[in-house]
């Protein structure tokens, strides 16, 4: 079986007042964006490709909705890359499906313990954030 080298992440933009638009990101095994689209649903569903996502989406915060994989490929390694990245920010992954399970199509990661947010660094890599890290706001007088 051929090994998958990409994974799809669906996320919503986080804004000060409400959740913003819905986006889909295709990531490689280093968690860099290879493609990005904005999902638009005015009258009917449409997709708008985002070129230079690392520039156009700079400063935006996103919240992870779900993950999708290609069920015809062996997704073990790409799922492990994403699972390890989440583990580094304190997010635990439970009930991971077996690679031949039908659940791989619906919840390829399994269940995650916390909400996950992310932003893009200037090179287009996703930087994950989670309350599991217990971040603290520090204030420094100028």
mmCIF file of N, CA and C in Angstrom:
data_model
loop_
_atom_site.group_PDB
_atom_site.id
_atom_site.type_symbol
_atom_site.label_atom_id
_atom_site.label_comp_id
_atom_site.label_asym_id
_atom_site.label_seq_id
_atom_site.Cartn_x
_atom_site.Cartn_y
_atom_site.Cartn_z
ATOM 1 N N UNK A 1 0.850 -1.189 0.000
ATOM 2 C CA UNK A 1 0.000 0.000 0.000
ATOM 3 C C UNK A 1 0.890 1.244 0.000
ATOM 4 N N UNK A 2 0.501 2.219 -0.792
ATOM 5 C CA UNK A 2 1.248 3.466 -0.888
ATOM 6 C C UNK A 2 1.092 4.284 0.390
ATOM 7 N N UNK A 3 2.159 4.960 0.799
ATOM 8 C CA UNK A 3 2.171 5.743 2.031
ATOM 9 C C UNK A 3 1.710 7.172 1.753
ATOM 10 N N UNK A 4 0.800 7.669 2.583
ATOM 11 C CA UNK A 4 0.296 9.037 2.451
ATOM 12 C C UNK A 4 1.356 10.033 2.901
ATOM 13 N N UNK A 5 1.449 11.134 2.196
ATOM 14 C CA UNK A 5 2.406 12.189 2.551
ATOM 15 C C UNK A 5 1.705 13.491 2.926
ATOM 16 N N UNK A 6 0.362 13.494 2.897
ATOM 17 C CA UNK A 6 -0.396 14.700 3.218
ATOM 18 C C UNK A 6 -1.602 14.352 4.083
ATOM 19 N N UNK A 7 -2.064 15.371 4.797
ATOM 20 C CA UNK A 7 -3.248 15.239 5.637
ATOM 21 C C UNK A 7 -4.043 16.538 5.512
ATOM 22 N N UNK A 8 -5.369 16.456 5.595
ATOM 23 C CA UNK A 8 -6.228 17.627 5.462
ATOM 24 C C UNK A 8 -6.751 18.023 6.838
ATOM 25 N N UNK A 9 -6.669 19.312 7.126
ATOM 26 C CA UNK A 9 -7.208 19.846 8.373
ATOM 27 C C UNK A 9 -8.272 20.870 8.033
ATOM 28 N N UNK A 10 -9.437 20.744 8.646
ATOM 29 C CA UNK A 10 -10.504 21.722 8.502
ATOM 30 C C UNK A 10 -10.514 22.551 9.776
ATOM 31 N N UNK A 11 -10.581 23.876 9.613
ATOM 32 C CA UNK A 11 -10.538 24.769 10.769
ATOM 33 C C UNK A 11 -11.382 26.009 10.507
ATOM 34 N N UNK A 12 -11.767 26.660 11.585
ATOM 35 C CA UNK A 12 -12.487 27.939 11.489
ATOM 36 C C UNK A 12 -11.605 29.027 12.053
ATOM 37 N N UNK A 13 -11.686 30.187 11.419
ATOM 38 C CA UNK A 13 -10.939 31.335 11.917
ATOM 39 C C UNK A 13 -11.559 31.803 13.229
ATOM 40 N N UNK A 14 -10.730 32.141 14.179
ATOM 41 C CA UNK A 14 -11.189 32.671 15.462
ATOM 42 C C UNK A 14 -11.064 34.190 15.396
ATOM 43 N N UNK A 15 -12.172 34.883 15.676
ATOM 44 C CA UNK A 15 -12.176 36.341 15.677
ATOM 45 C C UNK A 15 -12.611 36.806 17.067
ATOM 46 N N UNK A 16 -12.442 38.083 17.377
ATOM 47 C CA UNK A 16 -12.810 38.555 18.723
ATOM 48 C C UNK A 16 -14.288 38.367 19.084
ATOM 49 N N UNK A 17 -15.173 38.359 18.087
ATOM 50 C CA UNK A 17 -16.599 38.337 18.389
ATOM 51 C C UNK A 17 -17.274 37.004 18.107
ATOM 52 N N UNK A 18 -16.756 36.258 17.155
ATOM 53 C CA UNK A 18 -17.383 34.999 16.767
ATOM 54 C C UNK A 18 -16.397 34.197 15.940
ATOM 55 N N UNK A 19 -16.797 32.999 15.552
ATOM 56 C CA UNK A 19 -15.950 32.233 14.650
ATOM 57 C C UNK A 19 -16.089 32.796 13.248
ATOM 58 N N UNK A 20 -14.980 32.898 12.552
ATOM 59 C CA UNK A 20 -14.978 33.447 11.209
ATOM 60 C C UNK A 20 -15.154 32.360 10.167
ATOM 61 N N UNK A 21 -14.530 32.555 9.027
ATOM 62 C CA UNK A 21 -14.665 31.646 7.904
ATOM 63 C C UNK A 21 -14.068 30.280 8.148
ATOM 64 N N UNK A 22 -14.473 29.342 7.298
ATOM 65 C CA UNK A 22 -13.995 27.968 7.371
ATOM 66 C C UNK A 22 -12.917 27.763 6.312
ATOM 67 N N UNK A 23 -11.835 27.104 6.702
ATOM 68 C CA UNK A 23 -10.693 26.871 5.823
ATOM 69 C C UNK A 23 -10.310 25.403 5.848
ATOM 70 N N UNK A 24 -9.683 24.960 4.770
ATOM 71 C CA UNK A 24 -9.090 23.631 4.735
ATOM 72 C C UNK A 24 -7.637 23.786 4.330
ATOM 73 N N UNK A 25 -6.784 23.107 5.087
ATOM 74 C CA UNK A 25 -5.349 23.151 4.869
ATOM 75 C C UNK A 25 -4.865 21.748 4.552
ATOM 76 N N UNK A 26 -4.059 21.609 3.519
ATOM 77 C CA UNK A 26 -3.392 20.343 3.251
ATOM 78 C C UNK A 26 -1.962 20.515 3.734
ATOM 79 N N UNK A 27 -1.554 19.617 4.624
ATOM 80 C CA UNK A 27 -0.238 19.695 5.238
ATOM 81 C C UNK A 27 0.628 18.528 4.807
ATOM 82 N N UNK A 28 1.940 18.776 4.720
ATOM 83 C CA UNK A 28 2.864 17.684 4.457
ATOM 84 C C UNK A 28 3.322 17.091 5.799
ATOM 85 N N UNK A 29 4.254 16.157 5.764
ATOM 86 C CA UNK A 29 4.657 15.460 6.981
ATOM 87 C C UNK A 29 5.441 16.341 7.951
ATOM 88 N N UNK A 30 5.914 17.504 7.506
ATOM 89 C CA UNK A 30 6.561 18.456 8.418
ATOM 90 C C UNK A 30 5.575 19.507 8.927
ATOM 91 N N UNK A 31 4.291 19.331 8.581
ATOM 92 C CA UNK A 31 3.194 20.208 8.978
ATOM 93 C C UNK A 31 3.280 21.601 8.351
ATOM 94 N N UNK A 32 3.822 21.661 7.144
ATOM 95 C CA UNK A 32 3.810 22.876 6.347
ATOM 96 C C UNK A 32 2.622 22.813 5.389
ATOM 97 N N UNK A 33 2.029 23.956 5.113
ATOM 98 C CA UNK A 33 0.901 24.024 4.188
ATOM 99 C C UNK A 33 1.390 23.809 2.766
ATOM 100 N N UNK A 34 0.733 22.893 2.055
ATOM 101 C CA UNK A 34 1.012 22.727 0.629
ATOM 102 C C UNK A 34 -0.114 23.339 -0.202
ATOM 103 N N UNK A 35 -1.326 23.355 0.365
ATOM 104 C CA UNK A 35 -2.479 23.987 -0.286
ATOM 105 C C UNK A 35 -3.433 24.495 0.784
ATOM 106 N N UNK A 36 -4.210 25.505 0.422
ATOM 107 C CA UNK A 36 -5.203 26.055 1.343
ATOM 108 C C UNK A 36 -6.386 26.570 0.536
ATOM 109 N N UNK A 37 -7.589 26.340 1.060
ATOM 110 C CA UNK A 37 -8.793 26.908 0.452
ATOM 111 C C UNK A 37 -9.682 27.493 1.542
ATOM 112 N N UNK A 38 -10.436 28.489 1.170
ATOM 113 C CA UNK A 38 -11.466 29.031 2.052
ATOM 114 C C UNK A 38 -12.788 28.494 1.543
ATOM 115 N N UNK A 39 -13.577 27.926 2.445
ATOM 116 C CA UNK A 39 -14.887 27.389 2.083
ATOM 117 C C UNK A 39 -15.916 28.497 2.241
ATOM 118 N N UNK A 40 -16.652 28.754 1.182
ATOM 119 C CA UNK A 40 -17.657 29.811 1.202
ATOM 120 C C UNK A 40 -19.018 29.204 0.945
ATOM 121 N N UNK A 41 -20.002 29.611 1.734
ATOM 122 C CA UNK A 41 -21.336 29.032 1.583
ATOM 123 C C UNK A 41 -22.392 30.130 1.566
ATOM 124 N N UNK A 42 -22.325 30.995 0.589
ATOM 125 C CA UNK A 42 -23.330 32.050 0.488
ATOM 126 C C UNK A 42 -24.651 31.430 0.044
ATOM 127 N N UNK A 43 -24.876 31.283 -1.217
ATOM 128 C CA UNK A 43 -26.070 30.624 -1.730
ATOM 129 C C UNK A 43 -25.820 29.129 -1.899
ATOM 130 N N UNK A 44 -24.649 28.824 -2.432
ATOM 131 C CA UNK A 44 -24.274 27.432 -2.612
ATOM 132 C C UNK A 44 -22.808 27.283 -2.233
ATOM 133 N N UNK A 45 -22.433 26.098 -1.897
ATOM 134 C CA UNK A 45 -21.084 25.806 -1.449
ATOM 135 C C UNK A 45 -20.057 26.089 -2.545
ATOM 136 N N UNK A 46 -18.980 26.784 -2.195
ATOM 137 C CA UNK A 46 -17.894 27.007 -3.138
ATOM 138 C C UNK A 46 -16.569 27.060 -2.388
ATOM 139 N N UNK A 47 -15.494 26.905 -3.133
ATOM 140 C CA UNK A 47 -14.159 26.936 -2.564
ATOM 141 C C UNK A 47 -13.375 28.037 -3.236
ATOM 142 N N UNK A 48 -12.561 28.740 -2.446
ATOM 143 C CA UNK A 48 -11.695 29.773 -3.009
ATOM 144 C C UNK A 48 -10.255 29.444 -2.620
ATOM 145 N N UNK A 49 -9.418 29.082 -3.596
ATOM 146 C CA UNK A 49 -8.017 28.780 -3.282
ATOM 147 C C UNK A 49 -7.305 30.005 -2.697
ATOM 148 N N UNK A 50 -6.461 29.770 -1.725
ATOM 149 C CA UNK A 50 -5.667 30.826 -1.100
ATOM 150 C C UNK A 50 -4.214 30.620 -1.513
ATOM 151 N N UNK A 51 -3.720 31.488 -2.372
ATOM 152 C CA UNK A 51 -2.313 31.448 -2.769
ATOM 153 C C UNK A 51 -1.511 32.226 -1.727
ATOM 154 N N UNK A 52 -0.293 31.790 -1.446
ATOM 155 C CA UNK A 52 0.567 32.442 -0.442
ATOM 156 C C UNK A 52 -0.138 32.549 0.912
ATOM 157 N N UNK A 53 -0.670 31.443 1.366
ATOM 158 C CA UNK A 53 -1.425 31.419 2.622
ATOM 159 C C UNK A 53 -0.626 31.965 3.792
ATOM 160 N N UNK A 54 0.675 31.667 3.825
ATOM 161 C CA UNK A 54 1.495 32.132 4.953
ATOM 162 C C UNK A 54 1.542 33.653 5.031
ATOM 163 N N UNK A 55 1.340 34.340 3.909
ATOM 164 C CA UNK A 55 1.319 35.809 3.878
ATOM 165 C C UNK A 55 -0.101 36.321 4.112
ATOM 166 N N UNK A 56 -1.065 35.780 3.372
ATOM 167 C CA UNK A 56 -2.444 36.274 3.454
ATOM 168 C C UNK A 56 -3.129 35.953 4.781
ATOM 169 N N UNK A 57 -2.727 34.869 5.426
ATOM 170 C CA UNK A 57 -3.366 34.478 6.684
ATOM 171 C C UNK A 57 -2.519 34.848 7.902
ATOM 172 N N UNK A 58 -1.509 35.675 7.684
ATOM 173 C CA UNK A 58 -0.617 36.099 8.763
ATOM 174 C C UNK A 58 -1.420 36.792 9.862
ATOM 175 N N UNK A 59 -1.159 36.397 11.084
ATOM 176 C CA UNK A 59 -1.828 37.008 12.227
ATOM 177 C C UNK A 59 -3.195 36.427 12.539
ATOM 178 N N UNK A 60 -3.685 35.502 11.731
ATOM 179 C CA UNK A 60 -4.995 34.882 11.978
ATOM 180 C C UNK A 60 -4.839 33.657 12.869
ATOM 181 N N UNK A 61 -5.829 33.452 13.696
ATOM 182 C CA UNK A 61 -5.869 32.298 14.588
ATOM 183 C C UNK A 61 -6.995 31.381 14.129
ATOM 184 N N UNK A 62 -6.745 30.078 14.143
ATOM 185 C CA UNK A 62 -7.721 29.097 13.682
ATOM 186 C C UNK A 62 -7.964 28.059 14.766
ATOM 187 N N UNK A 63 -9.170 27.496 14.759
ATOM 188 C CA UNK A 63 -9.501 26.407 15.679
ATOM 189 C C UNK A 63 -9.778 25.146 14.874
ATOM 190 N N UNK A 64 -9.102 24.081 15.236
ATOM 191 C CA UNK A 64 -9.214 22.803 14.543
ATOM 192 C C UNK A 64 -10.623 22.243 14.682
ATOM 193 N N UNK A 65 -11.224 21.887 13.543
ATOM 194 C CA UNK A 65 -12.531 21.233 13.540
ATOM 195 C C UNK A 65 -12.374 19.732 13.385
ATOM 196 N N UNK A 66 -11.785 19.329 12.266
ATOM 197 C CA UNK A 66 -11.603 17.903 12.024
ATOM 198 C C UNK A 66 -10.457 17.665 11.050
ATOM 199 N N UNK A 67 -10.087 16.406 10.958
ATOM 200 C CA UNK A 67 -8.964 15.969 10.125
ATOM 201 C C UNK A 67 -9.485 14.911 9.167
ATOM 202 N N UNK A 68 -8.958 14.913 7.936
ATOM 203 C CA UNK A 68 -9.334 13.892 6.960
ATOM 204 C C UNK A 68 -8.071 13.312 6.332
ATOM 205 N N UNK A 69 -8.160 12.043 5.933
ATOM 206 C CA UNK A 69 -7.054 11.359 5.260
ATOM 207 C C UNK A 69 -7.599 10.637 4.033
ATOM 208 N N UNK A 70 -6.704 10.182 3.180
ATOM 209 C CA UNK A 70 -7.089 9.399 2.016
ATOM 210 C C UNK A 70 -7.151 7.935 2.442
ATOM 211 N N UNK A 71 -8.345 7.337 2.485
ATOM 212 C CA UNK A 71 -8.473 5.960 2.985
ATOM 213 C C UNK A 71 -7.825 4.907 2.090
ATOM 214 N N UNK A 72 -7.452 5.290 0.877
ATOM 215 C CA UNK A 72 -6.816 4.339 -0.036
ATOM 216 C C UNK A 72 -5.316 4.218 0.221
ATOM 217 N N UNK A 73 -4.775 5.088 1.090
ATOM 218 C CA UNK A 73 -3.344 5.109 1.367
ATOM 219 C C UNK A 73 -3.076 4.680 2.808
ATOM 220 N N UNK A 74 -1.838 4.342 3.088
ATOM 221 C CA UNK A 74 -1.416 4.046 4.459
ATOM 222 C C UNK A 74 -1.111 5.383 5.129
ATOM 223 N N UNK A 75 -1.954 5.790 6.053
ATOM 224 C CA UNK A 75 -1.857 7.096 6.698
ATOM 225 C C UNK A 75 -1.140 7.056 8.042
ATOM 226 N N UNK A 76 -0.593 5.929 8.401
ATOM 227 C CA UNK A 76 0.010 5.741 9.713
ATOM 228 C C UNK A 76 1.048 6.812 10.034
ATOM 229 N N UNK A 77 1.982 7.062 9.132
ATOM 230 C CA UNK A 77 3.067 8.009 9.403
ATOM 231 C C UNK A 77 2.581 9.445 9.488
ATOM 232 N N UNK A 78 1.697 9.858 8.583
ATOM 233 C CA UNK A 78 1.234 11.241 8.592
ATOM 234 C C UNK A 78 0.370 11.511 9.827
ATOM 235 N N UNK A 79 -0.418 10.531 10.242
ATOM 236 C CA UNK A 79 -1.211 10.683 11.471
ATOM 237 C C UNK A 79 -0.280 10.758 12.675
ATOM 238 N N UNK A 80 0.769 9.970 12.667
ATOM 239 C CA UNK A 80 1.737 9.993 13.764
ATOM 240 C C UNK A 80 2.423 11.355 13.855
ATOM 241 N N UNK A 81 2.738 11.970 12.726
ATOM 242 C CA UNK A 81 3.344 13.311 12.731
ATOM 243 C C UNK A 81 2.425 14.319 13.419
ATOM 244 N N UNK A 82 1.152 14.297 13.058
ATOM 245 C CA UNK A 82 0.198 15.224 13.653
ATOM 246 C C UNK A 82 -0.041 14.902 15.125
ATOM 247 N N UNK A 83 -0.153 13.627 15.458
ATOM 248 C CA UNK A 83 -0.358 13.207 16.845
ATOM 249 C C UNK A 83 0.827 13.637 17.713
ATOM 250 N N UNK A 84 2.044 13.490 17.202
ATOM 251 C CA UNK A 84 3.233 13.908 17.954
ATOM 252 C C UNK A 84 3.244 15.416 18.179
ATOM 253 N N UNK A 85 2.857 16.181 17.164
ATOM 254 C CA UNK A 85 2.805 17.640 17.299
ATOM 255 C C UNK A 85 1.791 18.042 18.366
ATOM 256 N N UNK A 86 0.656 17.361 18.399
ATOM 257 C CA UNK A 86 -0.351 17.659 19.419
ATOM 258 C C UNK A 86 0.156 17.255 20.803
ATOM 259 N N UNK A 87 0.861 16.132 20.874
ATOM 260 C CA UNK A 87 1.433 15.686 22.143
ATOM 261 C C UNK A 87 2.432 16.683 22.704
ATOM 262 N N UNK A 88 3.156 17.377 21.841
ATOM 263 C CA UNK A 88 4.135 18.372 22.283
ATOM 264 C C UNK A 88 3.488 19.571 22.959
ATOM 265 N N UNK A 89 2.208 19.803 22.702
ATOM 266 C CA UNK A 89 1.508 20.921 23.365
ATOM 267 C C UNK A 89 0.577 20.413 24.463
ATOM 268 N N UNK A 90 0.728 19.150 24.846
ATOM 269 C CA UNK A 90 -0.033 18.601 25.960
ATOM 270 C C UNK A 90 -1.389 18.018 25.618
ATOM 271 N N UNK A 91 -1.711 17.915 24.331
ATOM 272 C CA UNK A 91 -2.996 17.350 23.915
ATOM 273 C C UNK A 91 -2.853 15.839 23.804
ATOM 274 N N UNK A 92 -3.717 15.127 24.474
ATOM 275 C CA UNK A 92 -3.693 13.666 24.425
ATOM 276 C C UNK A 92 -4.664 13.170 23.355
ATOM 277 N N UNK A 93 -4.306 12.076 22.703
ATOM 278 C CA UNK A 93 -5.146 11.483 21.671
ATOM 279 C C UNK A 93 -5.593 10.108 22.161
ATOM 280 N N UNK A 94 -6.914 9.880 22.178
ATOM 281 C CA UNK A 94 -7.502 8.630 22.652
ATOM 282 C C UNK A 94 -8.234 7.923 21.523
ATOM 283 N N UNK A 95 -8.451 6.646 21.698
ATOM 284 C CA UNK A 95 -9.273 5.837 20.784
ATOM 285 C C UNK A 95 -8.870 5.992 19.318
ATOM 286 N N UNK A 96 -7.583 5.891 19.057
ATOM 287 C CA UNK A 96 -7.129 5.972 17.671
ATOM 288 C C UNK A 96 -7.584 4.727 16.916
ATOM 289 N N UNK A 97 -8.162 4.905 15.729
ATOM 290 C CA UNK A 97 -8.622 3.743 14.967
ATOM 291 C C UNK A 97 -7.458 2.980 14.347
ATOM 292 N N UNK A 98 -7.652 1.704 14.145
ATOM 293 C CA UNK A 98 -6.665 0.882 13.442
ATOM 294 C C UNK A 98 -6.634 1.330 11.994
ATOM 295 N N UNK A 99 -5.479 1.175 11.336
ATOM 296 C CA UNK A 99 -5.339 1.695 9.973
ATOM 297 C C UNK A 99 -6.256 1.031 8.954
ATOM 298 N N UNK A 100 -6.837 -0.108 9.298
ATOM 299 C CA UNK A 100 -7.784 -0.758 8.381
ATOM 300 C C UNK A 100 -9.233 -0.575 8.829
ATOM 301 N N UNK A 101 -9.446 0.197 9.869
ATOM 302 C CA UNK A 101 -10.786 0.424 10.405
ATOM 303 C C UNK A 101 -11.550 1.460 9.591
ATOM 304 N N UNK A 102 -12.853 1.282 9.487
ATOM 305 C CA UNK A 102 -13.722 2.251 8.814
ATOM 306 C C UNK A 102 -13.685 3.602 9.533
ATOM 307 N N UNK A 103 -13.435 3.599 10.833
ATOM 308 C CA UNK A 103 -13.377 4.836 11.610
ATOM 309 C C UNK A 103 -12.265 5.759 11.127
ATOM 310 N N UNK A 104 -11.277 5.226 10.436
ATOM 311 C CA UNK A 104 -10.189 6.036 9.904
ATOM 312 C C UNK A 104 -10.712 7.112 8.960
ATOM 313 N N UNK A 105 -11.814 6.846 8.288
ATOM 314 C CA UNK A 105 -12.410 7.820 7.361
ATOM 315 C C UNK A 105 -13.080 8.979 8.105
ATOM 316 N N UNK A 106 -13.593 8.711 9.303
ATOM 317 C CA UNK A 106 -14.380 9.714 10.019
ATOM 318 C C UNK A 106 -13.602 10.420 11.121
ATOM 319 N N UNK A 107 -12.752 9.693 11.818
ATOM 320 C CA UNK A 107 -11.945 10.278 12.891
ATOM 321 C C UNK A 107 -10.557 9.667 12.837
ATOM 322 N N UNK A 108 -9.752 10.077 11.856
ATOM 323 C CA UNK A 108 -8.455 9.428 11.680
ATOM 324 C C UNK A 108 -7.502 9.595 12.859
ATOM 325 N N UNK A 109 -7.632 10.688 13.598
ATOM 326 C CA UNK A 109 -6.781 10.872 14.771
ATOM 327 C C UNK A 109 -7.320 10.118 15.973
ATOM 328 N N UNK A 110 -8.606 9.937 16.023
ATOM 329 C CA UNK A 110 -9.264 9.448 17.225
ATOM 330 C C UNK A 110 -9.904 10.639 17.909
ATOM 331 N N UNK A 111 -9.873 10.647 19.225
ATOM 332 C CA UNK A 111 -10.452 11.753 19.994
ATOM 333 C C UNK A 111 -9.337 12.517 20.677
ATOM 334 N N UNK A 112 -9.436 13.852 20.663
ATOM 335 C CA UNK A 112 -8.409 14.661 21.309
ATOM 336 C C UNK A 112 -8.948 15.239 22.616
ATOM 337 N N UNK A 113 -8.040 15.441 23.571
ATOM 338 C CA UNK A 113 -8.428 15.829 24.927
ATOM 339 C C UNK A 113 -8.796 17.295 25.079
ATOM 340 N N UNK A 114 -8.337 18.160 24.199
ATOM 341 C CA UNK A 114 -8.546 19.600 24.356
ATOM 342 C C UNK A 114 -8.813 20.261 23.011
ATOM 343 N N UNK A 115 -9.336 21.483 23.062
ATOM 344 C CA UNK A 115 -9.451 22.273 21.844
ATOM 345 C C UNK A 115 -8.045 22.608 21.360
ATOM 346 N N UNK A 116 -7.889 22.659 20.068
ATOM 347 C CA UNK A 116 -6.587 22.975 19.479
ATOM 348 C C UNK A 116 -6.766 24.170 18.555
ATOM 349 N N UNK A 117 -5.932 25.161 18.776
ATOM 350 C CA UNK A 117 -5.889 26.316 17.887
ATOM 351 C C UNK A 117 -4.508 26.374 17.260
ATOM 352 N N UNK A 118 -4.402 27.102 16.178
ATOM 353 C CA UNK A 118 -3.107 27.217 15.518
ATOM 354 C C UNK A 118 -3.038 28.493 14.698
ATOM 355 N N UNK A 119 -1.814 28.858 14.384
ATOM 356 C CA UNK A 119 -1.556 29.955 13.450
ATOM 357 C C UNK A 119 -0.422 29.501 12.546
ATOM 358 N N UNK A 120 -0.146 30.280 11.514
ATOM 359 C CA UNK A 120 0.910 29.951 10.561
ATOM 360 C C UNK A 120 2.150 30.781 10.858
ATOM 361 N N UNK A 121 3.316 30.127 10.856
ATOM 362 C CA UNK A 121 4.532 30.911 10.974
ATOM 363 C C UNK A 121 4.851 31.497 9.590
ATOM 364 N N UNK A 122 5.836 32.390 9.469
ATOM 365 C CA UNK A 122 6.114 33.028 8.168
ATOM 366 C C UNK A 122 6.501 32.057 7.055
ATOM 367 N N UNK A 123 6.894 30.829 7.398
ATOM 368 C CA UNK A 123 7.255 29.838 6.387
ATOM 369 C C UNK A 123 6.096 28.928 6.011
ATOM 370 N N UNK A 124 4.939 29.119 6.639
ATOM 371 C CA UNK A 124 3.778 28.302 6.321
ATOM 372 C C UNK A 124 3.645 27.049 7.161
ATOM 373 N N UNK A 125 4.366 26.962 8.278
ATOM 374 C CA UNK A 125 4.234 25.820 9.182
ATOM 375 C C UNK A 125 3.174 26.138 10.231
ATOM 376 N N UNK A 126 2.372 25.129 10.585
ATOM 377 C CA UNK A 126 1.374 25.326 11.616
ATOM 378 C C UNK A 126 2.017 25.294 12.993
ATOM 379 N N UNK A 127 1.666 26.262 13.813
ATOM 380 C CA UNK A 127 2.104 26.331 15.201
ATOM 381 C C UNK A 127 0.861 26.103 16.047
ATOM 382 N N UNK A 128 0.831 24.976 16.765
ATOM 383 C CA UNK A 128 -0.344 24.587 17.532
ATOM 384 C C UNK A 128 -0.323 25.193 18.929
ATOM 385 N N UNK A 129 -1.515 25.491 19.431
ATOM 386 C CA UNK A 129 -1.718 26.044 20.769
ATOM 387 C C UNK A 129 -2.851 25.277 21.431
ATOM 388 N N UNK A 130 -2.781 25.136 22.749
ATOM 389 C CA UNK A 130 -3.857 24.463 23.465
ATOM 390 C C UNK A 130 -3.871 24.906 24.919
ATOM 391 N N UNK A 131 -5.062 24.939 25.532
ATOM 392 C CA UNK A 131 -5.127 25.251 26.960
ATOM 393 C C UNK A 131 -4.417 24.197 27.806
ATOM 394 N N UNK A 132 -4.160 23.037 27.243
ATOM 395 C CA UNK A 132 -3.459 21.984 27.987
ATOM 396 C C UNK A 132 -2.057 22.429 28.395
ATOM 397 N N UNK A 133 -1.487 23.403 27.678
ATOM 398 C CA UNK A 133 -0.150 23.899 28.006
ATOM 399 C C UNK A 133 -0.171 24.822 29.210
ATOM 400 N N UNK A 134 -1.352 25.239 29.623
ATOM 401 C CA UNK A 134 -1.521 26.183 30.732
ATOM 402 C C UNK A 134 -0.723 27.478 30.502
ATOM 403 N N UNK A 135 -0.984 28.141 29.376
ATOM 404 C CA UNK A 135 -0.233 29.377 29.114
ATOM 405 C C UNK A 135 -0.599 30.460 30.132
ATOM 406 N N UNK A 136 0.362 31.288 30.436
ATOM 407 C CA UNK A 136 0.148 32.373 31.377
ATOM 408 C C UNK A 136 0.469 33.678 30.663
ATOM 409 N N UNK A 137 -0.345 34.676 30.910
ATOM 410 C CA UNK A 137 -0.126 35.987 30.324
ATOM 411 C C UNK A 137 0.834 36.741 31.232
ATOM 412 N N UNK A 138 1.921 37.208 30.682
ATOM 413 C CA UNK A 138 2.904 37.976 31.446
ATOM 414 C C UNK A 138 2.847 39.416 30.986
ATOM 415 N N UNK A 139 2.983 40.325 31.923
ATOM 416 C CA UNK A 139 2.961 41.752 31.590
ATOM 417 C C UNK A 139 4.307 42.347 31.946
ATOM 418 N N UNK A 140 4.827 43.128 31.062
ATOM 419 C CA UNK A 140 6.093 43.785 31.297
ATOM 420 C C UNK A 140 5.916 45.263 30.977
ATOM 421 N N UNK A 141 6.287 46.102 31.906
ATOM 422 C CA UNK A 141 6.161 47.539 31.653
ATOM 423 C C UNK A 141 7.213 47.962 30.643
ATOM 424 N N UNK A 142 6.823 48.859 29.730
ATOM 425 C CA UNK A 142 7.784 49.326 28.719
ATOM 426 C C UNK A 142 8.906 50.160 29.327
#
